[in-house]
Short mmCIF file of C-alpha atoms in Angstrom, two decimals:
data_model
loop_
_atom_site.label_atom_id
_atom_site.label_comp_id
_atom_site.label_asym_id
_atom_site.label_seq_id
_atom_site.Cartn_x
_atom_site.Cartn_y
_atom_site.Cartn_z
CA MET A 4 20.28 21.49 -4.45
CA THR A 5 21.48 19.30 -7.34
CA GLU A 6 19.90 15.94 -8.04
CA GLN A 7 23.07 14.17 -6.90
CA THR A 8 23.20 16.18 -3.66
CA GLU A 9 19.53 15.52 -3.03
CA GLN A 10 19.98 11.78 -3.55
CA ALA A 11 22.96 11.76 -1.20
CA GLU A 12 20.95 13.58 1.46
CA HIS A 13 18.09 11.09 1.07
CA SER A 14 20.57 8.27 1.53
CA ARG A 15 21.99 9.86 4.68
CA GLN A 16 18.48 10.36 6.05
CA ALA A 17 17.64 6.71 5.38
CA ASP A 18 20.79 5.60 7.14
CA ARG A 19 20.07 7.81 10.13
CA THR A 20 16.51 6.50 10.25
CA GLU A 21 17.69 2.89 10.25
CA GLN A 22 20.48 3.40 12.78
CA THR A 23 18.75 5.80 15.18
CA PRO A 24 15.00 5.68 14.74
CA GLY A 25 12.74 8.27 16.35
CA ALA A 26 13.31 6.93 19.84
CA ASP A 27 14.49 3.72 21.43
CA ARG A 28 13.10 4.33 24.87
CA THR A 29 10.53 1.97 26.24
CA GLY A 30 7.69 3.14 28.46
CA ALA A 31 7.15 1.70 31.88
CA GLU A 32 4.43 -0.59 30.54
CA GLY A 33 6.32 -1.75 27.46
CA PRO A 34 8.59 -4.77 27.12
CA ALA A 35 12.32 -4.40 26.74
CA LEU A 36 13.77 -3.63 23.33
CA THR A 37 14.87 -6.62 21.30
CA THR A 38 17.13 -6.33 18.30
CA SER A 39 17.82 -9.07 15.81
CA GLU A 40 19.49 -9.49 12.45
CA PRO A 41 17.57 -12.23 10.64
CA THR A 42 18.73 -13.20 7.18
CA ALA A 43 16.74 -14.36 4.21
CA SER A 44 16.83 -18.00 3.26
CA PRO A 45 18.12 -18.54 -0.29
CA ALA A 46 15.83 -21.57 -0.51
CA THR A 47 12.71 -19.50 -0.03
CA GLY A 48 13.86 -16.28 -1.66
CA GLY A 49 12.15 -14.62 1.27
CA ILE A 50 12.22 -11.00 2.28
CA GLN A 51 15.19 -9.69 4.18
CA PRO A 52 13.96 -8.10 7.40
CA HIS A 53 15.87 -5.12 8.69
CA ARG A 54 18.07 -5.08 11.71
CA ARG A 55 15.54 -3.55 14.07
CA THR A 56 12.76 -5.79 15.28
CA ARG A 57 10.53 -4.04 17.80
CA PRO A 58 8.36 -5.72 20.42
CA ILE A 59 4.60 -5.82 19.97
CA GLY A 60 2.88 -3.13 22.03
CA GLU A 61 6.02 -1.21 22.94
CA ILE A 62 5.32 2.30 24.23
CA ARG A 63 7.73 4.77 22.66
CA HIS A 64 8.57 8.48 22.66
CA TRP A 65 8.86 10.36 19.40
CA PRO A 66 10.01 13.74 18.11
CA ARG A 67 7.39 16.46 18.03
CA SER A 68 7.45 16.65 14.22
CA PHE A 69 8.36 14.46 11.25
CA ALA A 70 8.45 17.35 8.80
CA ASP A 71 12.09 16.55 8.06
CA ARG A 72 10.87 13.35 6.35
CA LEU A 73 8.97 15.26 3.65
CA THR A 74 10.37 14.72 0.17
CA ALA A 75 8.61 17.81 -1.21
CA PRO A 76 7.46 21.02 0.47
CA LEU A 77 3.81 21.27 1.42
CA PRO A 78 1.65 23.71 -0.56
CA GLY A 79 2.00 27.33 0.44
CA VAL A 80 -0.31 30.31 0.35
CA ARG A 81 0.05 30.83 -3.41
CA ALA A 82 -0.85 27.23 -4.18
CA MET A 83 -3.86 27.38 -1.87
CA ALA A 84 -5.00 30.61 -3.53
CA ARG A 85 -4.64 29.04 -6.98
CA LEU A 86 -6.65 26.01 -5.92
CA ALA A 87 -9.42 28.23 -4.55
CA ARG A 88 -9.38 30.31 -7.73
CA GLU A 89 -9.49 27.39 -10.15
CA GLY A 90 -11.81 25.23 -8.08
CA ALA A 91 -10.63 22.05 -9.82
CA VAL A 92 -11.05 19.64 -6.92
CA ARG A 93 -13.85 17.39 -8.27
CA PRO A 94 -14.65 16.11 -11.78
CA GLY A 95 -17.33 17.89 -13.76
CA ARG A 96 -20.58 16.34 -14.88
CA ASP A 97 -18.93 14.51 -17.76
CA GLY A 98 -16.31 13.05 -15.45
CA LEU A 99 -19.00 11.63 -13.18
CA ARG A 100 -20.89 9.86 -15.98
CA GLY A 101 -18.75 6.80 -15.41
CA VAL A 102 -19.96 6.23 -11.84
CA PRO A 103 -22.53 3.55 -12.88
CA LEU A 104 -19.75 1.75 -14.77
CA LEU A 105 -17.33 1.50 -11.85
CA PRO A 106 -16.50 -2.19 -11.34
CA PHE A 107 -18.26 -3.62 -8.28
CA GLU A 108 -18.41 -7.40 -8.00
CA PRO A 109 -18.57 -8.52 -4.39
CA GLY A 110 -18.17 -12.20 -3.76
CA PRO A 111 -17.30 -14.59 -0.95
CA LEU A 112 -13.83 -14.41 0.47
CA PRO A 113 -11.60 -17.18 -0.92
CA ALA A 114 -11.26 -20.27 1.22
CA VAL A 115 -7.56 -20.34 2.14
CA ASP A 116 -5.36 -22.10 4.67
CA ALA A 117 -2.33 -20.85 6.58
CA THR A 118 -0.02 -21.48 3.61
CA ALA A 119 -1.94 -19.24 1.19
CA VAL A 120 -1.79 -15.52 0.44
CA ALA A 121 -5.03 -13.89 -0.72
CA VAL A 122 -6.25 -10.33 -1.13
CA THR A 123 -9.76 -8.90 -1.39
CA TRP A 124 -10.31 -5.26 -2.33
CA ALA A 125 -12.91 -3.65 -0.09
CA GLY A 126 -12.46 -0.30 -1.85
CA HIS A 127 -10.08 2.67 -1.75
CA ALA A 128 -7.01 1.56 0.29
CA SER A 129 -8.89 -1.05 2.31
CA TRP A 130 -7.84 -4.64 1.69
CA VAL A 131 -8.60 -7.89 3.42
CA LEU A 132 -5.19 -9.52 3.31
CA ARG A 133 -4.75 -13.13 4.37
CA ILE A 134 -1.18 -14.16 4.91
CA GLY A 135 0.51 -16.72 7.14
CA GLY A 136 -2.84 -17.75 8.60
CA LEU A 137 -3.67 -14.17 9.67
CA THR A 138 -6.44 -11.88 8.45
CA VAL A 139 -5.10 -8.33 8.20
CA LEU A 140 -7.03 -5.17 7.30
CA THR A 141 -5.20 -2.32 5.60
CA ASP A 142 -6.40 1.24 6.24
CA PRO A 143 -9.93 -0.03 6.96
CA VAL A 144 -12.68 2.40 5.92
CA TRP A 145 -16.14 0.82 6.01
CA SER A 146 -17.95 4.14 6.47
CA ARG A 147 -20.22 5.49 3.77
CA ARG A 148 -18.82 8.99 4.17
CA ILE A 149 -15.57 10.47 5.45
CA PHE A 150 -14.88 13.97 6.67
CA GLY A 151 -14.79 16.61 3.94
CA THR A 152 -15.65 14.24 1.09
CA PRO A 153 -18.83 13.23 -0.77
CA ALA A 154 -20.27 9.81 0.05
CA ARG A 155 -18.56 6.82 -1.51
CA VAL A 156 -19.61 6.07 -5.09
CA THR A 157 -19.28 2.30 -4.75
CA PRO A 158 -20.38 0.28 -1.71
CA VAL A 159 -17.86 -1.49 0.48
CA GLY A 160 -16.74 -4.65 -1.28
CA VAL A 161 -16.97 -6.88 1.80
CA ARG A 162 -19.75 -6.64 4.36
CA TRP A 163 -18.37 -6.23 7.87
CA GLU A 164 -20.38 -9.19 9.10
CA ASP A 165 -18.78 -11.38 6.43
CA LEU A 166 -15.24 -10.75 7.65
CA PRO A 167 -13.41 -13.53 9.46
CA PRO A 168 -11.95 -12.57 12.86
CA VAL A 169 -9.48 -9.75 12.27
CA ASP A 170 -6.01 -10.65 13.53
CA ALA A 171 -4.30 -7.31 12.85
CA VAL A 172 -4.71 -3.88 11.29
CA VAL A 173 -2.08 -1.80 9.49
CA ILE A 174 -2.41 1.96 9.09
CA SER A 175 -0.39 3.97 6.57
CA HIS A 176 -1.08 7.49 7.90
CA ASN A 177 -3.69 9.60 9.63
CA HIS A 178 -5.68 11.19 6.78
CA PHE A 179 -9.41 10.62 7.15
CA ASP A 180 -9.71 8.38 4.09
CA HIS A 181 -7.14 6.02 5.63
CA LEU A 182 -7.77 6.32 9.37
CA ASP A 183 -11.51 6.01 9.96
CA ALA A 184 -12.57 6.17 13.60
CA PRO A 185 -16.10 4.75 13.11
CA THR A 186 -14.69 1.66 11.37
CA LEU A 187 -11.97 1.08 13.93
CA LYS A 188 -14.54 1.42 16.70
CA ARG A 189 -16.06 -1.86 15.45
CA LEU A 190 -12.92 -3.81 16.31
CA PRO A 191 -12.18 -5.48 19.64
CA ARG A 192 -9.77 -3.28 21.58
CA HIS A 193 -7.26 -6.12 21.89
CA THR A 194 -6.82 -6.23 18.08
CA PRO A 195 -3.13 -5.72 17.25
CA VAL A 196 -2.61 -2.42 15.43
CA PHE A 197 0.53 -1.55 13.47
CA ALA A 198 0.80 2.21 13.08
CA PRO A 199 3.30 4.85 11.99
CA ALA A 200 5.50 6.53 14.57
CA GLY A 201 3.59 9.14 16.55
CA LEU A 202 0.13 7.69 15.92
CA GLY A 203 -0.01 5.29 18.84
CA ARG A 204 -1.49 7.85 21.21
CA TRP A 205 -4.53 8.22 18.92
CA PHE A 206 -5.24 4.50 19.31
CA ARG A 207 -4.47 4.29 23.00
CA ARG A 208 -6.91 7.13 23.68
CA ARG A 209 -9.51 4.85 22.09
CA LEU A 210 -8.46 2.05 24.44
CA PHE A 211 -6.62 -0.16 21.95
CA THR A 212 -4.19 -2.20 24.02
CA ARG A 213 -1.82 -3.76 21.45
CA VAL A 214 -0.51 -0.83 19.42
CA THR A 215 2.90 -1.12 17.78
CA GLU A 216 4.36 2.12 16.40
CA LEU A 217 7.21 1.80 13.94
CA ASP A 218 9.66 4.12 12.26
CA TRP A 219 10.76 3.62 8.66
CA TRP A 220 12.80 0.46 8.13
CA GLU A 221 11.63 -1.10 11.39
CA GLY A 222 9.65 -4.31 11.72
CA ALA A 223 7.70 -6.40 14.18
CA GLU A 224 6.46 -9.98 14.14
CA LEU A 225 3.05 -11.40 14.99
CA ASP A 226 2.40 -15.15 14.91
CA GLY A 227 4.99 -15.81 12.23
CA VAL A 228 4.10 -12.86 9.99
CA ARG A 229 6.52 -9.96 9.76
CA PHE A 230 5.29 -6.37 9.44
CA ASP A 231 7.89 -3.92 8.07
CA PHE A 232 7.17 -0.19 7.88
CA VAL A 233 8.68 1.48 4.81
CA PRO A 234 8.85 5.07 3.52
CA ALA A 235 6.36 6.87 1.30
CA HIS A 236 6.28 10.21 -0.46
CA HIS A 237 3.41 11.75 1.48
CA TRP A 238 2.59 13.67 4.68
CA SER A 239 0.19 13.62 7.62
CA LYS A 240 -2.46 15.94 9.01
CA ARG A 241 -5.75 15.40 10.79
CA THR A 242 -6.42 18.70 12.56
CA LEU A 243 -5.31 22.31 12.15
CA ALA A 244 -2.54 21.80 14.68
CA ASP A 245 -0.99 18.40 13.91
CA THR A 246 0.68 18.71 10.49
CA CYS A 247 3.40 16.04 10.23
CA ARG A 248 3.15 15.20 13.94
CA SER A 249 2.93 11.51 13.01
CA LEU A 250 4.78 9.61 10.32
CA TRP A 251 3.43 8.15 7.07
CA GLY A 252 4.50 5.16 5.01
CA GLY A 253 3.68 1.74 3.58
CA TRP A 254 3.94 -1.83 4.82
CA VAL A 255 5.63 -5.01 3.66
CA LEU A 256 4.08 -8.16 5.13
CA GLY A 257 5.94 -11.44 4.84
CA ASP A 258 5.18 -14.99 5.89
CA ARG A 259 7.37 -17.92 6.96
CA LEU A 260 7.39 -19.32 3.42
CA GLY A 261 8.99 -16.20 1.98
CA ARG A 262 5.91 -14.71 0.29
CA SER A 263 5.56 -10.94 0.68
CA VAL A 264 3.01 -8.24 -0.06
CA TYR A 265 3.73 -4.51 -0.26
CA PHE A 266 0.92 -2.10 0.68
CA ALA A 267 1.88 1.42 -0.41
CA GLY A 268 -0.79 3.40 1.43
CA ASP A 269 -0.76 6.93 -0.03
CA THR A 270 2.29 8.09 -1.95
CA GLY A 271 3.68 10.14 -4.76
CA TYR A 272 6.33 8.77 -7.08
CA GLY A 273 9.98 8.96 -6.10
CA HIS A 274 13.21 7.28 -5.12
CA TRP A 275 11.80 5.25 -2.23
CA PHE A 276 10.28 2.57 -4.46
CA ARG A 277 13.61 1.40 -5.79
CA GLU A 278 15.03 1.39 -2.26
CA ILE A 279 12.09 -0.63 -0.93
CA GLY A 280 12.62 -3.16 -3.71
CA ARG A 281 16.32 -3.33 -2.92
CA ARG A 282 15.72 -3.99 0.78
CA HIS A 283 12.79 -6.34 0.13
CA PRO A 284 13.76 -8.32 -2.96
CA GLY A 285 11.27 -10.67 -4.55
CA LEU A 286 8.03 -8.96 -3.57
CA ASP A 287 5.13 -11.10 -4.75
CA LEU A 288 2.45 -8.42 -4.87
CA ALA A 289 2.40 -4.63 -4.80
CA LEU A 290 -0.83 -2.84 -3.84
CA LEU A 291 -0.36 0.58 -5.45
CA PRO A 292 -2.51 3.73 -5.61
CA ILE A 293 -3.57 4.96 -9.05
CA GLY A 294 -6.21 7.64 -8.32
CA ALA A 295 -6.74 11.08 -6.75
CA TYR A 296 -4.06 12.66 -8.95
CA ALA A 297 -5.64 15.67 -10.70
CA PRO A 298 -4.75 18.46 -10.98
CA ARG A 299 -1.13 17.35 -11.20
CA TRP A 300 0.33 20.70 -10.14
CA TRP A 301 -1.50 20.23 -6.83
CA LEU A 302 -1.21 16.47 -6.18
CA SER A 303 1.84 15.12 -8.02
CA ASP A 304 4.10 15.19 -4.96
CA VAL A 305 1.78 13.04 -2.84
CA HIS A 306 -0.32 10.88 -5.22
CA THR A 307 0.96 8.75 -8.09
CA ASP A 308 -0.95 8.85 -11.35
CA PRO A 309 -1.53 5.53 -13.18
CA GLU A 310 1.63 5.74 -15.28
CA GLU A 311 3.74 6.53 -12.21
CA ALA A 312 2.18 3.63 -10.34
CA VAL A 313 3.29 1.23 -13.09
CA ARG A 314 6.73 2.78 -13.01
CA ALA A 315 6.81 2.33 -9.22
CA PHE A 316 5.86 -1.31 -9.69
CA GLU A 317 8.83 -1.77 -12.01
CA ASP A 318 11.14 -0.03 -9.54
CA LEU A 319 9.95 -2.38 -6.80
CA GLY A 320 10.66 -5.47 -8.87
CA ALA A 321 7.40 -7.10 -7.75
CA ARG A 322 5.71 -10.03 -9.51
CA HIS A 323 2.13 -8.70 -9.51
CA MET A 324 0.46 -5.31 -9.18
CA ALA A 325 -3.01 -4.61 -7.79
CA PRO A 326 -4.29 -1.03 -8.26
CA MET A 327 -6.16 0.74 -5.47
CA HIS A 328 -7.12 4.23 -4.25
CA TRP A 329 -9.62 4.88 -7.01
CA GLY A 330 -13.29 4.23 -7.77
CA THR A 331 -14.49 4.64 -4.17
CA PHE A 332 -14.33 8.25 -2.97
CA VAL A 333 -14.26 11.22 -5.35
CA LEU A 334 -11.23 13.04 -3.99
CA SER A 335 -9.91 14.90 -7.02
CA ALA A 336 -10.67 16.18 -10.51
CA GLU A 337 -9.95 13.29 -12.88
CA PRO A 338 -12.93 11.45 -14.43
CA VAL A 339 -13.86 8.52 -12.21
CA LEU A 340 -13.07 5.80 -14.76
CA GLU A 341 -9.87 7.37 -16.06
CA PRO A 342 -7.46 5.75 -13.55
CA LEU A 343 -8.46 2.24 -14.64
CA LEU A 344 -8.21 3.01 -18.36
CA ARG A 345 -4.84 4.70 -17.98
CA VAL A 346 -3.28 2.01 -15.81
CA ARG A 347 -4.32 -0.67 -18.29
CA ALA A 348 -2.81 1.32 -21.15
CA ALA A 349 0.40 1.97 -19.21
CA TRP A 350 0.65 -1.71 -18.35
CA GLU A 351 0.21 -2.72 -21.98
CA ARG A 352 3.05 -0.41 -23.00
CA THR A 353 5.42 -2.28 -20.68
CA GLY A 354 4.86 -5.54 -22.55
CA ARG A 355 4.39 -7.41 -19.29
CA PRO A 356 1.98 -10.35 -19.13
CA ARG A 357 -1.59 -9.13 -18.63
CA GLU A 358 -2.22 -11.67 -15.87
CA GLN A 359 0.33 -9.94 -13.64
CA LEU A 360 -1.95 -6.88 -13.40
CA TRP A 361 -4.69 -7.62 -10.88
CA ASP A 362 -7.12 -4.82 -11.74
CA LEU A 363 -9.78 -6.09 -9.39
CA PRO A 364 -13.32 -4.77 -9.09
CA VAL A 365 -14.39 -3.52 -5.68
CA GLY A 366 -15.16 -6.75 -3.81
CA GLY A 367 -12.89 -8.84 -6.03
CA SER A 368 -10.32 -11.33 -4.74
CA ARG A 369 -7.18 -13.09 -5.95
CA VAL A 370 -5.09 -15.85 -4.44
CA LEU A 371 -1.35 -15.78 -4.94
CA ASP A 372 -0.06 -18.88 -6.68
CA ALA A 373 2.53 -20.95 -4.91
CA SER A 374 5.23 -20.55 -7.57
#
């Protein structure tokens, strides 16, 4: 397939996804489908929500597999054999020497009102995001250890008991370092959860009552904040029998004043970033992964390296970038401090103002300015 043909096919898939998402049927307990076509206000420069606005808590029916959404084939037998032969899945002793130097500076959450946007990095892909008066957790993992991975090398940046009441949770996909059952068990079961298509059943089995599953390019609104689910270059798997049975993606959250934050979740680099920026112009902040990228022959399709993350930021057209997905769990072979050093160097090469790169320590916070 030529590059032009591939791009055309991606475009057709995106159009099909927007026009006929996974399923439009509503379960007996769900509210009726509502569809709206809101437009952005030129005065605010706000995000432009997509045509499909789904009801909160709608019960939906999905295809058995989302494998057709993959942008690269999953590793086969030869790749698995090579990985087993080379054994390059964790850094060596030299690569771990930087663990004591990993930035960890927990502090109090910023005091903000309903007009402010603030982020606090709890570690890995977990953020405490305050927007439109809501407190939203992204991919919350407060556990010390996750399945199949050594214990975290930096503590959680925000103690659970120091969190304000959690108004909503967004989940990017079902991998264990992003969907942590012990952490989610701490939440009240009426907490609104925004999840990828096909993942609602996992939450309902755990008695969560306000689960909203979305397909790519769909959105929902909660108390004046819009949650849009957008594509990512990744995949899903939690057991031996559920590969790509649920979708994966990122989230764009926008408030009434037109401020917006993009949370990428897990992703490789590719064409979706430019499309997300086109459909959501004027993003104020992009939370982008920069770690778990080595060896590249194994991980390049699903995890951006630091240079690709900066390139993705430029494709998005966002104002600020905050790196994540590094310095918490040792998931791959690069030295633990390398992602931070490389993203700073890549940023410097762009010539962009240094203050637009929010390279926060674990536990660090920033408040978005009003301009």
